Coordinates of C-alpha atoms and ligand atoms in Angstrom, one line a residue:
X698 CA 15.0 2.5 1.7
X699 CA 15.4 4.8 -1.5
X700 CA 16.2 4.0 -5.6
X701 CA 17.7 6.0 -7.4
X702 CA 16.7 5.6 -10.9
X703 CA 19.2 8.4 -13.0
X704 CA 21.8 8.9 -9.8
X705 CA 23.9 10.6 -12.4
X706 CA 22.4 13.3 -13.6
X707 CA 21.3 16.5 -12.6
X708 CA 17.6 15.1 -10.3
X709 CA 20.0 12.2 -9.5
X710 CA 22.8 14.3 -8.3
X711 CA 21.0 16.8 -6.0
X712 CA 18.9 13.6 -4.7
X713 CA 21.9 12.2 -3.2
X714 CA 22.9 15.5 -2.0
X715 CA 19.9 15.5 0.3
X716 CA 20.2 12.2 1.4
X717 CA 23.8 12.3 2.1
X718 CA 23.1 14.7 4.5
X719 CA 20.4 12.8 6.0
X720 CA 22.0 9.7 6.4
X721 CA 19.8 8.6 9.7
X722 CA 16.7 8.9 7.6
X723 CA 17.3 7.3 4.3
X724 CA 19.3 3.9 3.0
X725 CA 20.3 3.9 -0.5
X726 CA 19.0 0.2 -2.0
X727 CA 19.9 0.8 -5.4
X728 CA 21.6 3.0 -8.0
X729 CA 21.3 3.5 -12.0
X730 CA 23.0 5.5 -14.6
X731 CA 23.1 5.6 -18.3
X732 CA 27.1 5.8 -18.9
X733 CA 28.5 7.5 -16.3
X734 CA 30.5 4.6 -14.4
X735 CA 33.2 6.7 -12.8
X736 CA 30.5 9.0 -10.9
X737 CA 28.2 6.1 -10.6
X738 CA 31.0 3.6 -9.0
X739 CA 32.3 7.0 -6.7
X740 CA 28.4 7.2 -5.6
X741 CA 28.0 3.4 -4.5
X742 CA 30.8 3.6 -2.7
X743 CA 29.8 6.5 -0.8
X744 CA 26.1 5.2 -0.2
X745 CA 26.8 1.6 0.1
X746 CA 23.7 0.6 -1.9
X747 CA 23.4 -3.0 -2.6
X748 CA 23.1 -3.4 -6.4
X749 CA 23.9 -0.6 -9.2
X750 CA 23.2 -0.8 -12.6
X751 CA 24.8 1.0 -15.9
X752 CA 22.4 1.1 -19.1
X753 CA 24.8 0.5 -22.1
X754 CA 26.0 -3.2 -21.9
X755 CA 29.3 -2.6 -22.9
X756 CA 30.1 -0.5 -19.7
X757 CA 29.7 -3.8 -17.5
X758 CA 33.1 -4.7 -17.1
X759 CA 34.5 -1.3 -16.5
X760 CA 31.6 -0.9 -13.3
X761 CA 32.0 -4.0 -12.2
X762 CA 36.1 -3.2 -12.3
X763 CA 35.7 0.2 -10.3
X764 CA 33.1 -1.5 -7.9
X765 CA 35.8 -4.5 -7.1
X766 CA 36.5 -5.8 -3.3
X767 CA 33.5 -3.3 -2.5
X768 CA 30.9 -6.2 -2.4
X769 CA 28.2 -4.2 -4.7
X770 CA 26.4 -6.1 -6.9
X771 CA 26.3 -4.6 -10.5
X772 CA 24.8 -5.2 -13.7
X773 CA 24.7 -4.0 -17.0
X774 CA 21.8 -3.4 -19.9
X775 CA 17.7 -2.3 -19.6
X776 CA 17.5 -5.5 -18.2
X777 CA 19.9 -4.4 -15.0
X778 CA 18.3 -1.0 -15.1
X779 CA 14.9 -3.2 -14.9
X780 CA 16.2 -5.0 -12.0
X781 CA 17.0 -2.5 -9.7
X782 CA 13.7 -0.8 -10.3
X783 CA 12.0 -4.4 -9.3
X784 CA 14.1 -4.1 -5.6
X785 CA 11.2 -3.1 -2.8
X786 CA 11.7 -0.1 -1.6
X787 CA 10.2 2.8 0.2
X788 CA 10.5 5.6 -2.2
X789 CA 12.2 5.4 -5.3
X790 CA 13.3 8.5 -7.5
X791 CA 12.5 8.4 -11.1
X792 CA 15.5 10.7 -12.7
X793 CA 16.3 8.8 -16.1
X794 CA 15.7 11.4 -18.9
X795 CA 13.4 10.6 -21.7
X796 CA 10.9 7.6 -22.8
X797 CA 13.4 5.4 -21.8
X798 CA 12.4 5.5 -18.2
X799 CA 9.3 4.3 -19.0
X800 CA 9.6 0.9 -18.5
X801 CA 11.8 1.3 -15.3
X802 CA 9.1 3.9 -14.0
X803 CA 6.0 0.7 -14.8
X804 CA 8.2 -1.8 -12.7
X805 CA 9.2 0.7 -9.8
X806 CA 5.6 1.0 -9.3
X807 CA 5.1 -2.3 -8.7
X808 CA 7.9 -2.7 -5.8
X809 CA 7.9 0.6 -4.0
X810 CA 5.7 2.6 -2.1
X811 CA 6.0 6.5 -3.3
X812 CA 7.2 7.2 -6.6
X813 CA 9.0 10.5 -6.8
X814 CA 8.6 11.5 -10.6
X815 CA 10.8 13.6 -12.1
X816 CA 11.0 11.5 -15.2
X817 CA 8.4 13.7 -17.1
X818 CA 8.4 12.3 -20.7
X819 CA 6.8 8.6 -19.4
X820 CA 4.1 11.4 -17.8
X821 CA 3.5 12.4 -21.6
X822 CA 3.5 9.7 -23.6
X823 CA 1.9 7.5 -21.0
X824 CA 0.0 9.1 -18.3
X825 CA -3.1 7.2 -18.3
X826 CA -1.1 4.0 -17.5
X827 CA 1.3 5.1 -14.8
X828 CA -1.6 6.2 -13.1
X829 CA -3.9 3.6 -13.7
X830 CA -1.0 1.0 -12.3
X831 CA -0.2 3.5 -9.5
X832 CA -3.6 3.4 -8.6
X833 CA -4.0 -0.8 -8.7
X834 CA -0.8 -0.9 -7.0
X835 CA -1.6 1.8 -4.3
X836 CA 1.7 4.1 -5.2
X837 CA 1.5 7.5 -4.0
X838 CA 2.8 9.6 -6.6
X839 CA 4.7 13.1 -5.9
X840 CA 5.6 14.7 -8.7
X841 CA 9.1 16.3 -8.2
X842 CA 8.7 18.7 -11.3
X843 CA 9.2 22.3 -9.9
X844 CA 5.6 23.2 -11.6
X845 CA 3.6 20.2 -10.5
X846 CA 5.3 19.9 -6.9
X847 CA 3.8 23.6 -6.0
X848 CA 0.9 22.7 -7.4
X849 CA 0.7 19.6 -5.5
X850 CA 1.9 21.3 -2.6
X851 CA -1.1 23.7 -2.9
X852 CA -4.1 21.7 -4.5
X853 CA -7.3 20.4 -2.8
X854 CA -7.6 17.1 -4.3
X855 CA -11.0 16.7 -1.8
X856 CA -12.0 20.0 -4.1
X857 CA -10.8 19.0 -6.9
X858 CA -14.2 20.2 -8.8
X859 CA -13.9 24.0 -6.8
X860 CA -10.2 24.4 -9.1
X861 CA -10.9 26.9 -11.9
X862 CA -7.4 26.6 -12.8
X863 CA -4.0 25.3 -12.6
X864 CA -1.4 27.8 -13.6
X865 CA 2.5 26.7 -15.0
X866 CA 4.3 29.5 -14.7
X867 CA 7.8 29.7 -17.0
X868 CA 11.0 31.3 -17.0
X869 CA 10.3 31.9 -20.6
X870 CA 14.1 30.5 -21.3
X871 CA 16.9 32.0 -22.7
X872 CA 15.2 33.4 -25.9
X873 CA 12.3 35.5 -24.2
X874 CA 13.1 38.4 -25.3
X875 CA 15.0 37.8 -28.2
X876 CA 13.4 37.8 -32.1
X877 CA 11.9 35.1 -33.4
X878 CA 14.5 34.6 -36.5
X879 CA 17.2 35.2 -33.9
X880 CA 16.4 32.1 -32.1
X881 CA 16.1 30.0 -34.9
X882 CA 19.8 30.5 -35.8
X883 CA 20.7 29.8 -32.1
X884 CA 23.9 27.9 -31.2
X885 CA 23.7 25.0 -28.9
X886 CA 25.6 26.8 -26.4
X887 CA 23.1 29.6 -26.4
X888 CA 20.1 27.1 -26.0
X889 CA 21.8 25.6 -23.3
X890 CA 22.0 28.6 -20.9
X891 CA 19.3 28.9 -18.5
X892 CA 18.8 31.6 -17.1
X893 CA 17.7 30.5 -13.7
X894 CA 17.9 26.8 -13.6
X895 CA 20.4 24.3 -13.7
X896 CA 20.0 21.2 -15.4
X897 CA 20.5 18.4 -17.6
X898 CA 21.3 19.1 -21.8
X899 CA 18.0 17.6 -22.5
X900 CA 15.8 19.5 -20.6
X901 CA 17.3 22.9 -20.9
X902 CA 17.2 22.6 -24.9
X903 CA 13.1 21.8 -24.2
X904 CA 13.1 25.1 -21.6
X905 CA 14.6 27.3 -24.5
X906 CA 12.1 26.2 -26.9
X907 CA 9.1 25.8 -24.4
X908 CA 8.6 22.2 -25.3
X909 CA 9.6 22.0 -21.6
X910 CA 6.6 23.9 -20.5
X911 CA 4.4 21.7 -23.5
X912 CA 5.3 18.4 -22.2
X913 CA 4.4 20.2 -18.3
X914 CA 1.3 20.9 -19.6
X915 CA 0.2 17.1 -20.5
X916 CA 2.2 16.1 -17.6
X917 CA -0.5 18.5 -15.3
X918 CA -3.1 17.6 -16.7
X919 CA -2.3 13.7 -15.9
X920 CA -1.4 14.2 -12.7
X921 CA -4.4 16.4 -11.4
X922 CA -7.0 15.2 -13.8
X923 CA -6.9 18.5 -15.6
X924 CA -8.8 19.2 -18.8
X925 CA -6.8 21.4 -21.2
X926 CA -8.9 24.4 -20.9
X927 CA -8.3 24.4 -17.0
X928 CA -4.6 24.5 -17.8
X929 CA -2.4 28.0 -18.0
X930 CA 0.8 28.8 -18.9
X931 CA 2.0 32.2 -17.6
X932 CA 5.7 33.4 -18.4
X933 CA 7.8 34.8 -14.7
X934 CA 10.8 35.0 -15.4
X935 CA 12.5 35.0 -12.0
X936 CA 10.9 31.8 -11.1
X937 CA 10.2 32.6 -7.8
X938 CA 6.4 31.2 -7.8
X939 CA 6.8 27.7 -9.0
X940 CA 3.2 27.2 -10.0
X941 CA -0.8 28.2 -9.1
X942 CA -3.8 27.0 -8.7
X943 CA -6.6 29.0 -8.7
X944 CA -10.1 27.9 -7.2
X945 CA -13.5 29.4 -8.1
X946 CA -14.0 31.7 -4.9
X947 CA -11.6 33.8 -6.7
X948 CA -8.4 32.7 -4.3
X949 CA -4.6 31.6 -6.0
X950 CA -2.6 29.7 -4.1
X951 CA 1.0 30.1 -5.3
X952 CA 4.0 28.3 -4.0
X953 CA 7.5 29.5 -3.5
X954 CA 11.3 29.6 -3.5
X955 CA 14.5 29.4 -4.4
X956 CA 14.7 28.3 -8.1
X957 CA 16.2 24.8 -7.0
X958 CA 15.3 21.6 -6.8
X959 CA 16.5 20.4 -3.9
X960 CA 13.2 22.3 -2.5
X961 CA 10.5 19.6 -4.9
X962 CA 12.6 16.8 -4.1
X963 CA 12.7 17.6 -0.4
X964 CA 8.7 17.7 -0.8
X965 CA 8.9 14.8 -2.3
X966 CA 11.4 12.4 0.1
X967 CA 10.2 13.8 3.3
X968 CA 6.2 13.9 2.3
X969 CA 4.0 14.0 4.3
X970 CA 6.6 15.4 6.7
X971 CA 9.4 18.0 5.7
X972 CA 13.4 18.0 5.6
X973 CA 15.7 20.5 5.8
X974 CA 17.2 21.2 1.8
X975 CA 20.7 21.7 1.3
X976 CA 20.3 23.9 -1.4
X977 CA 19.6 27.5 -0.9
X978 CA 16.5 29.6 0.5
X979 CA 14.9 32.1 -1.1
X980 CA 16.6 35.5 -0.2
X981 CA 14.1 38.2 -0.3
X982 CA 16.6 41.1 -0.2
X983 CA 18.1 39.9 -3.1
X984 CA 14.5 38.9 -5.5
X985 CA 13.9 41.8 -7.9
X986 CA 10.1 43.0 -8.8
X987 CA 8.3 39.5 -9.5
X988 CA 6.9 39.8 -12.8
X989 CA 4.4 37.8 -15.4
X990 CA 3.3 38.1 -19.0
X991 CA 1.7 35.8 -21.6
X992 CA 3.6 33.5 -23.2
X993 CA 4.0 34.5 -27.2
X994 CA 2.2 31.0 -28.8
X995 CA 3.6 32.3 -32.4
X996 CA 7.4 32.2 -30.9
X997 CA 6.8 29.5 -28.6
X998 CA 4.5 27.1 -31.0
X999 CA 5.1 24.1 -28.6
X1000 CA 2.9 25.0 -26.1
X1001 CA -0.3 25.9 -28.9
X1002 CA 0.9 21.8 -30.1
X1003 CA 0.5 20.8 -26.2
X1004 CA -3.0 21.9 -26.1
X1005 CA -3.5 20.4 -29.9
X1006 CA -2.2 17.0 -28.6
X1007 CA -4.1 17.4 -25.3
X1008 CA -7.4 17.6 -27.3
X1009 CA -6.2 15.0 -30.1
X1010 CA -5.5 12.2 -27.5
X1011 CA -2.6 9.5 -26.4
X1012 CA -1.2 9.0 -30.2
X1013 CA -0.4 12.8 -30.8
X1014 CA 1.1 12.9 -27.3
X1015 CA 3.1 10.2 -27.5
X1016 CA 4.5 11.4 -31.1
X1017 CA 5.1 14.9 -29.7
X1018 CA 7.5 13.4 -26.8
X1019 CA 9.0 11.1 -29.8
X1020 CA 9.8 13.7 -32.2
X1021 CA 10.8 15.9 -29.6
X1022 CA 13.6 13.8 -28.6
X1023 CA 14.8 12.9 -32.2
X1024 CA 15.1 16.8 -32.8
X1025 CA 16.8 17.7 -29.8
X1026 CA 19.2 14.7 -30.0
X1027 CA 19.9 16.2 -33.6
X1028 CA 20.3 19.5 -32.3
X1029 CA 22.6 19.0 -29.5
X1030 CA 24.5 16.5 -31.8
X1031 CA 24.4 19.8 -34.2
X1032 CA 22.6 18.1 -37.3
X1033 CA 19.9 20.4 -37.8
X1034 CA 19.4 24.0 -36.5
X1035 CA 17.2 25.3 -33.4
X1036 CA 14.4 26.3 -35.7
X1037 CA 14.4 22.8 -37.0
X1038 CA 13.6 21.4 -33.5
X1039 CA 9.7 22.9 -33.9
X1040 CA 9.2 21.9 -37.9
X1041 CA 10.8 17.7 -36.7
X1042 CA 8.1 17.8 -34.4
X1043 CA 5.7 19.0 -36.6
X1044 CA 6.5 16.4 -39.0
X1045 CA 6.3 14.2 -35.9
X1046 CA 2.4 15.1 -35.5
X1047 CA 1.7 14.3 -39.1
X1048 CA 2.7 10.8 -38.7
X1049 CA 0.4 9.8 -36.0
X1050 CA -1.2 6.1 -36.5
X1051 CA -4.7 5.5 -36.7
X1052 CA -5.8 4.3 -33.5
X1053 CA -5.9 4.9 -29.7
X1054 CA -2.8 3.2 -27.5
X1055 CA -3.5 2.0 -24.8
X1056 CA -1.1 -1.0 -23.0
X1057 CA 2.2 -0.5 -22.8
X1058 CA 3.1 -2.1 -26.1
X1059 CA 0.6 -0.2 -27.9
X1060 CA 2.6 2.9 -26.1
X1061 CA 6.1 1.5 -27.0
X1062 CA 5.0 0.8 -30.8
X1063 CA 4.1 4.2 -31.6
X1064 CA 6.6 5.5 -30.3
X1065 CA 9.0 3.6 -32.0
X1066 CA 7.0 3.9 -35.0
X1067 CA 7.6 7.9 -35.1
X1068 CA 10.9 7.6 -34.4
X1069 CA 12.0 5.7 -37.1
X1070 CA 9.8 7.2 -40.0
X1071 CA 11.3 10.5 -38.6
X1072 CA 15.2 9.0 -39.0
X1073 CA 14.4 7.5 -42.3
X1074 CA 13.3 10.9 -43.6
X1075 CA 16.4 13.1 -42.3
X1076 CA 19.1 10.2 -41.5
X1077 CA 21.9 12.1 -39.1
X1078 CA 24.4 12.0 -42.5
Ligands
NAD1431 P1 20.3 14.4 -16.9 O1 20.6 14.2 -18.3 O2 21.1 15.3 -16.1 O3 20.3 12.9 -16.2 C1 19.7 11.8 -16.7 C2 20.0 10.5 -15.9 O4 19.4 9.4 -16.6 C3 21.5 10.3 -15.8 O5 21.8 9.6 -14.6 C4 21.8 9.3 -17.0 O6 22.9 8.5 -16.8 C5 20.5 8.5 -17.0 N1 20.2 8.0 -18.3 C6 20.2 8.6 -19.5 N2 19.8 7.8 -20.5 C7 19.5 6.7 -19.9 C8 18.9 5.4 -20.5 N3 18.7 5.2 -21.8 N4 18.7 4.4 -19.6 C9 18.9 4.6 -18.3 N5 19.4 5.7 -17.7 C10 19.7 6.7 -18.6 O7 18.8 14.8 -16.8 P2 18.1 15.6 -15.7 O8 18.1 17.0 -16.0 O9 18.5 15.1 -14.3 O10 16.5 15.2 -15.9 C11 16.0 13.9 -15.5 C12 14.5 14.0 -15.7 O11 14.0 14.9 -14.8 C13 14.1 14.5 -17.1 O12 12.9 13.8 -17.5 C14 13.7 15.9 -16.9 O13 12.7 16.4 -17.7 C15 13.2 15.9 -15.4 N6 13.4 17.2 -14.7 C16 14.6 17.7 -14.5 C17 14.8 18.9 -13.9 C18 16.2 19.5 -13.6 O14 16.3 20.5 -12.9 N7 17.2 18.9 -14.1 C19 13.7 19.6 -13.4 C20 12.4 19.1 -13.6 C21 12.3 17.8 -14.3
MG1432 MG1 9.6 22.0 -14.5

């Protein structure tokens, strides 16, 4: 039994590609999306799950129209989203985008066995308690990230003190090899073109700053009890190796493939076992010369503020995620320019509380706290 937390979006979307075609091994409990009824409706329908849910409230009527004579239950609100996280399952998929899967990602660990996280932003802002409520609930957590799956895939946890370091490797983005002032004056369209990867508008705006690779960083060093000076970022631009991890004899373990993520979320729905992806293999014929060079911090400040906020604690890593998401949402709503993304979250940092959070509404307070000191400086008009 399988939740999908975000079946609408990119993760969500390439999930239910693999278990479409697997449709011995896995039954589909429950779905969620944000707004997307039509492709959320056409999904239950085709996987017969017993409840879905749509976030924005005033969508209920419209789902519960397209899901009529079906016998689906359906609900509407954080409260619905909530709900379906709360069904028992075996696995479930965390695929919403943002902090705002935070709260579904603390109640799906409650009900299901293996939490497939692809949802990295709860990861940032609140690592410590995921993991600290996996752990009391005994959920296995697989990390469906591209990065952290190969590191997974290829880390001793039994010699967890032998690892001299983990290593993120990066596409570098869009804007690798263009100037500095260049990319400040990108359009949206141009920050949203990937050269490798296809994904969601979110996360491809935080690839073509490296805010992506910033937030991997914390999200690392949570999920293999990393210590910021163990953790590497290395720019590859074909994305062929997904990630490292090197270990104090002197040996790197690298995984690889085709840059898709049908591959980490196979790993993840089939572990420990493994499925057959429906996305495509790694053709070696066609890979150019793999190559790797140091990320440019002055460029790419985001990942010099990951290690900042890895060294400062929970509050700077919670306002980093915040801000983030304020200037992006900006941004993509064309408020404020691509250079601007890097000085909101700057400002962001400054803000930081006294303090250190620790429960969930600690967590949820700062982060709204940042958020709206951060609108009331630059309202959107
Ligand atoms: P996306 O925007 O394509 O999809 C997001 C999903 O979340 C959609 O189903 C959407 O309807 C839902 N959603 C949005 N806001 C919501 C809300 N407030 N409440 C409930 N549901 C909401 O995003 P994506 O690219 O699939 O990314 C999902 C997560 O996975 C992100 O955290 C991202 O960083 C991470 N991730 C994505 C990729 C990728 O290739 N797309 C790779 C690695 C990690
Ligand atoms: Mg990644």
């Amino acid at each position: 039994m399988v939740t999908l937390l975000g079946s609408t979006g990119s993760i969500g979307t390439n999930t239910i590609d693999l278990i479409a075609a697997h449709p011995d091994q896995y039954r589909v409990r429950a779905l969620t999306a944000g707004k997307n009824v039509s492709l959320l409706a056409a999904q239950a329908k085709a996987l017969q799950p017993e409840f879905v849910a749509i976030a924005d409230p005033a969508l209920w009527h419209d789902l519960q129209s397209a899901l009529s004579g079906t016998g689906i239950a359906c609900g509407a609100g954080e409260s619905a989203i909530l709900d379906a996280a709360a069904m028992t399952t075996d696995i479930c998929v965390a695929a919403i985008v943002g902090f705002a899967g935070l709260k579904p990602v603390l109640t799906a660990i409650r009900h299901t066995k293996t939490l497939a996280i692809a949802n990295k932003e709860p990861l940032v802002a609140a690592g410590a308690l995921v993991l600290s409520m996996a752990d009391e609930f005994g959920t296995k957590i697989i990390p469906v990230d591209s990065e952290h799956s190969a590191i997974f895939q290829v880390f001793e946890t039994h010699h967890h003190n032998r690892v001299k370091k983990i290593i993120l490797t990066a596409s570098g983005g869009p804007f690798r090899t263009i100037p500095i002032d260049q990319m400040k004056s990108a359009t949206v369209e141009q920050a949203l073109a990937h050269p490798n990867w296809s994904m969601g508008a979110k996360i491809s705006i935080d690839s073509a700053s490296m805010m992506n690779k910033a937030l991997e960083m914390i999200e690392a060093h949570y999920l293999f009890n990393m210590p910021p000076d163990k953790i590497d970022v290395l720019i590859h631009p074909q994305s062929v190796i997904h990630s490292m991890v090197e270990y104090i004899d002197g040996s790197i373990l690298a995984q690889m493939g085709a840059p898709d993520m049908r591959t980490p979320i196979a790993v993840a729905l089939a572990y420990p076992d493994r499925m057959k992806t429906t996305g495509p293999l790694l053709d070696w014929g066609a890979v150019p010369t793999l190559t790797f060079e140091k990320p440019d911090l002055e460029k790419f400040r985001a990942i010099q503020l990951a290690y900042d906020c890895l060294n400062e604690g929970v509050g700077h890593q919670i306002a980093l995620n915040a801000a983030n998401e304020v200037a992006v949402e900006k941004f993509l709503n064309r408020r404020i320019s691509f250079g601007d993304i890097m000085r909101i979250v700057e400002e962001g940092l400054s803000l930081v509380p006294q303090g250190t959070p620790k429960t969930l509404g600690d967590i949820l307070a700062v982060d709204q706290d940042i958020r709206k000191k951060l609108i009331q400086r630059e309202p959107l008009n």
